[in-house]
CSV table of C-alpha atoms in Angstrom, one decimal:
chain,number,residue,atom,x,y,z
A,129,UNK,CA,5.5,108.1,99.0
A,130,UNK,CA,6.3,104.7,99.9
A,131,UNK,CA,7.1,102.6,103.3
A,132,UNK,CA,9.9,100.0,103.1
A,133,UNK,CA,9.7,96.7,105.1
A,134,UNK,CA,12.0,93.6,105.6
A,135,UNK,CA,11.5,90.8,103.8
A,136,UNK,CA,11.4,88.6,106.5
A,137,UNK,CA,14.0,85.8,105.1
A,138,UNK,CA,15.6,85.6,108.3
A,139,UNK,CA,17.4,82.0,109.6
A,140,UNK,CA,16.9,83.4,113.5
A,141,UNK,CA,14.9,86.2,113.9
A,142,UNK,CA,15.1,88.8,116.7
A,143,UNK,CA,12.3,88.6,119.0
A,144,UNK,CA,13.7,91.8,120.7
A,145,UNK,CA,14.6,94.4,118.0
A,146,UNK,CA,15.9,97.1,120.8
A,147,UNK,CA,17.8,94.4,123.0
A,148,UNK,CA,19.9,94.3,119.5
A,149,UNK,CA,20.3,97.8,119.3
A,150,UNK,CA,21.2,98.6,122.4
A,151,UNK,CA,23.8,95.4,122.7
A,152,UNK,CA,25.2,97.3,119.3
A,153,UNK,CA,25.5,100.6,121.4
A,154,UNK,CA,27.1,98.9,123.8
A,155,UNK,CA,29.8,97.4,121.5
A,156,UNK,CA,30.2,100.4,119.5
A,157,UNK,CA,31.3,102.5,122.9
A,158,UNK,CA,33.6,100.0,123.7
A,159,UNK,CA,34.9,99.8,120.6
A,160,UNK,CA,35.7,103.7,121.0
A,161,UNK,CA,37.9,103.2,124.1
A,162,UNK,CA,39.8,100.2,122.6
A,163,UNK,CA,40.6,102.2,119.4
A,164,UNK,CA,41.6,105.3,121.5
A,165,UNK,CA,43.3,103.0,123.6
A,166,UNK,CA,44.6,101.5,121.0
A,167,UNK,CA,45.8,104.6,119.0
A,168,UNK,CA,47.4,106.1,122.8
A,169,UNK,CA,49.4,103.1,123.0
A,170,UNK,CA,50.8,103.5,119.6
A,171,UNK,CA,51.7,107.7,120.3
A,172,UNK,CA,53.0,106.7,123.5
A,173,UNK,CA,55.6,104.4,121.7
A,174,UNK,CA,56.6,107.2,119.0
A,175,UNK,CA,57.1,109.2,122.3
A,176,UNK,CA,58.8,106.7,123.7
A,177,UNK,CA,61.7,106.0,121.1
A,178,UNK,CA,62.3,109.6,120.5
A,179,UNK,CA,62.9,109.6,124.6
A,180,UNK,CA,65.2,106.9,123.9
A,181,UNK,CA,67.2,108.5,121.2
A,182,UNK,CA,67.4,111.7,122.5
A,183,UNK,CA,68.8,110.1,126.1
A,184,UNK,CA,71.5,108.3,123.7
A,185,UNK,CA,72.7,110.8,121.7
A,186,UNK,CA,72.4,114.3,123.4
A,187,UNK,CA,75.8,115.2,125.1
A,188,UNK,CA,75.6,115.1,129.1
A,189,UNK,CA,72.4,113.1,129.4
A,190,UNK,CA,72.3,111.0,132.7
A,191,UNK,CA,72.3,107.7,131.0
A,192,UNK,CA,70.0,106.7,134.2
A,193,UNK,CA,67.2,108.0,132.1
A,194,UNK,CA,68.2,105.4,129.9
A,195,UNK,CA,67.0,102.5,132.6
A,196,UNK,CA,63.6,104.3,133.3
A,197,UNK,CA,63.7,104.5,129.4
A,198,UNK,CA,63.6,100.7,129.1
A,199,UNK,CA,61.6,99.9,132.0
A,200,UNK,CA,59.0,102.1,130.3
A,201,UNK,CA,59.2,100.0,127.1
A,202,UNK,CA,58.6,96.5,128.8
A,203,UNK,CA,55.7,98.0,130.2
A,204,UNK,CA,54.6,99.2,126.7
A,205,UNK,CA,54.9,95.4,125.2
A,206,UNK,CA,53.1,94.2,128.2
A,207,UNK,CA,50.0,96.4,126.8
A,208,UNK,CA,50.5,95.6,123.3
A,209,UNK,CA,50.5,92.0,124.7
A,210,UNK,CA,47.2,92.9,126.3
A,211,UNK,CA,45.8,94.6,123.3
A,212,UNK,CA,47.0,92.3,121.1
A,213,UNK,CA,47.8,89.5,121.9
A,214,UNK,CA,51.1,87.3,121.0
A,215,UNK,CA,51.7,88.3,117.1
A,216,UNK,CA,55.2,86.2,117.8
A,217,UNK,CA,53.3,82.8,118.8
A,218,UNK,CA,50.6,83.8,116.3
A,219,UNK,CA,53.1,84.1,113.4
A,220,UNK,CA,55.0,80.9,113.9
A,221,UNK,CA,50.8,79.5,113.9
A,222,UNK,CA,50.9,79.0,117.5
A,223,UNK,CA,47.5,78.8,119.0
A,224,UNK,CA,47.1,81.9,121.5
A,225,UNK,CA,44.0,83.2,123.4
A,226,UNK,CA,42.5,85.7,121.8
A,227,UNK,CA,43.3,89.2,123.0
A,228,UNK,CA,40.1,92.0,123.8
A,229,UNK,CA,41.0,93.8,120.8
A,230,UNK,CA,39.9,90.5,118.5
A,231,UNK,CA,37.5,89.7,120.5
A,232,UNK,CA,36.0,92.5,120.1
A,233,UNK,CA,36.7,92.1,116.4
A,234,UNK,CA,34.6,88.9,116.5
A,235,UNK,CA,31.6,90.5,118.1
A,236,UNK,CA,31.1,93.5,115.7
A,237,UNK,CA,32.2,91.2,113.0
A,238,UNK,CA,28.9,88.6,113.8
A,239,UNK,CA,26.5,92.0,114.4
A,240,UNK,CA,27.3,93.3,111.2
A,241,UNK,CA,24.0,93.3,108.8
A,242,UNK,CA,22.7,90.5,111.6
A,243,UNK,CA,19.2,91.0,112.5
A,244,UNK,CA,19.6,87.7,114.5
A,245,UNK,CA,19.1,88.0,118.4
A,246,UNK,CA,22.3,88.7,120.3
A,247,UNK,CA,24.0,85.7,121.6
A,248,UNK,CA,25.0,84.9,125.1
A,249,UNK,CA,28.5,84.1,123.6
A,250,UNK,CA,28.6,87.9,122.2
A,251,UNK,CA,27.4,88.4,125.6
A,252,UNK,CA,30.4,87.0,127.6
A,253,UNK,CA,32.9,88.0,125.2
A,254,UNK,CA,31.7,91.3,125.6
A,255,UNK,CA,31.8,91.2,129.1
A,256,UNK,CA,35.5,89.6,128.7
A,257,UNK,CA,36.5,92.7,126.6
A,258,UNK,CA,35.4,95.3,129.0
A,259,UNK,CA,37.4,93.4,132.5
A,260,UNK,CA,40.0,92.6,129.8
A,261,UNK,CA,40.1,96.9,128.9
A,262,UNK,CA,39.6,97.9,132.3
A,263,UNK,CA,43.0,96.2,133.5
A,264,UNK,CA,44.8,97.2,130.3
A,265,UNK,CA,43.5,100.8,131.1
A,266,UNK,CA,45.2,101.0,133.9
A,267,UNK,CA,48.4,99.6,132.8
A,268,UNK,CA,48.5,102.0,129.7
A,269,UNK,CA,47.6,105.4,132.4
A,270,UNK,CA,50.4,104.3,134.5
A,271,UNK,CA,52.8,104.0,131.2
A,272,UNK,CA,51.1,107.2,130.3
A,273,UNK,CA,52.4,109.1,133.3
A,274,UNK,CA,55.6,107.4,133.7
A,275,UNK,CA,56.7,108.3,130.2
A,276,UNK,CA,55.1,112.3,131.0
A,277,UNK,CA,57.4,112.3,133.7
A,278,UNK,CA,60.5,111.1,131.6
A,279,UNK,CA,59.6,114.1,129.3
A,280,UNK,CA,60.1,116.3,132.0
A,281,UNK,CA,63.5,115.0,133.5
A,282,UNK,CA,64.3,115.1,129.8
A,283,UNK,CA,63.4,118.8,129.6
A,284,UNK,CA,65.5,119.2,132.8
A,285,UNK,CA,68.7,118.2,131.2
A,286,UNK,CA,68.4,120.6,128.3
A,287,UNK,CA,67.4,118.1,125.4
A,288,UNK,CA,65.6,120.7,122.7
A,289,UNK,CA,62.9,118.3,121.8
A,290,UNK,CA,60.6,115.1,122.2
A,291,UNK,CA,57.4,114.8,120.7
A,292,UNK,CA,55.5,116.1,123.5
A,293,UNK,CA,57.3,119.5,123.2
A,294,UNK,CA,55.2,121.1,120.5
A,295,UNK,CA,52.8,121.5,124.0
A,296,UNK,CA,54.9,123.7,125.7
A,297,UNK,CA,56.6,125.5,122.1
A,298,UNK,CA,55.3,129.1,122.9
A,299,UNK,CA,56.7,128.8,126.7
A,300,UNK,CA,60.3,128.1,125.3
């Protein structure tokens, strides 16, 4: 048998070992809804540009769809925008506010292996990410059921099939 222990080399100790720990909790749950936030947004565009596709080549498709279609995507970049900030400014080396997604990125980044005392700068960034999430949340449910209800005008008019299809295969 044997116990192990720290070694006690550290530049700032924690005074409170479960304030870290929960404050880890904490930003591993909100990194769960970013990623599946994150990993929606990303379905709902494959969704999306099949939608798209299917509106502009299947024969006798109200090419109205086709406005709802795009409306759908500028509310699609406006997440991504969200989520991820400007990657076009970014690119060309533009400075550009960090988005909640690398934010976030940060925070788990300076918690990993720290046995420091949480920071009341990972404190308000954390508390940035969540408003920041909450609003994009809403955005991306909206875009969400928008594009649902696209599928089923698209299902209307007879197109054979969208990604979202495989749902409903044994009714057709």
């Amino acid at each position: 048998k044997f116990v192990v222990k720290g070694i006690e080399n550290h530049a700032l100790p924690s005074n409170d070992v479960l304030a870290l720990e929960t404050f880890r909790k904490n930003v591993s749950e909100v990194h769960r809804k970013v990623s599946g936030g994150s990993k929606l947004l990303t379905e709902t565009k494959e969704k999306l540009d099949v939608m798209k596709y299917a509106i502009q080549t299947y024969p006798g498709v109200d090419l109205k769809l086709l406005e709802e279609a795009r409306e759908l995507r500028l509310l699609l970049d406006e997440c991504s925008m969200m989520i991820y900030g400007d990657r076009l400014k970014a690119s060309k080396e533009v400075e550009t506010p960090p988005s909640f997604a690398s934010r976030l990125d940060y925070i788990s980044y300076q918690l990993y292996e720290s046995t420091s005392g949480v920071s009341s700068t990972q404190k308000t960034n954390l508390a940035i990410v969540e408003e920041e999430y909450n609003t994009f949340r809403v955005k991306l449910d909206e875009l969400v059921k928008r594009c649902n209800k696209l599928s089923e005008r698209l299902d209307e008019a007879g197109i054979p099939y969208t990604l979202d299809k495989d749902q409903k295969w044994k009714e057709d």
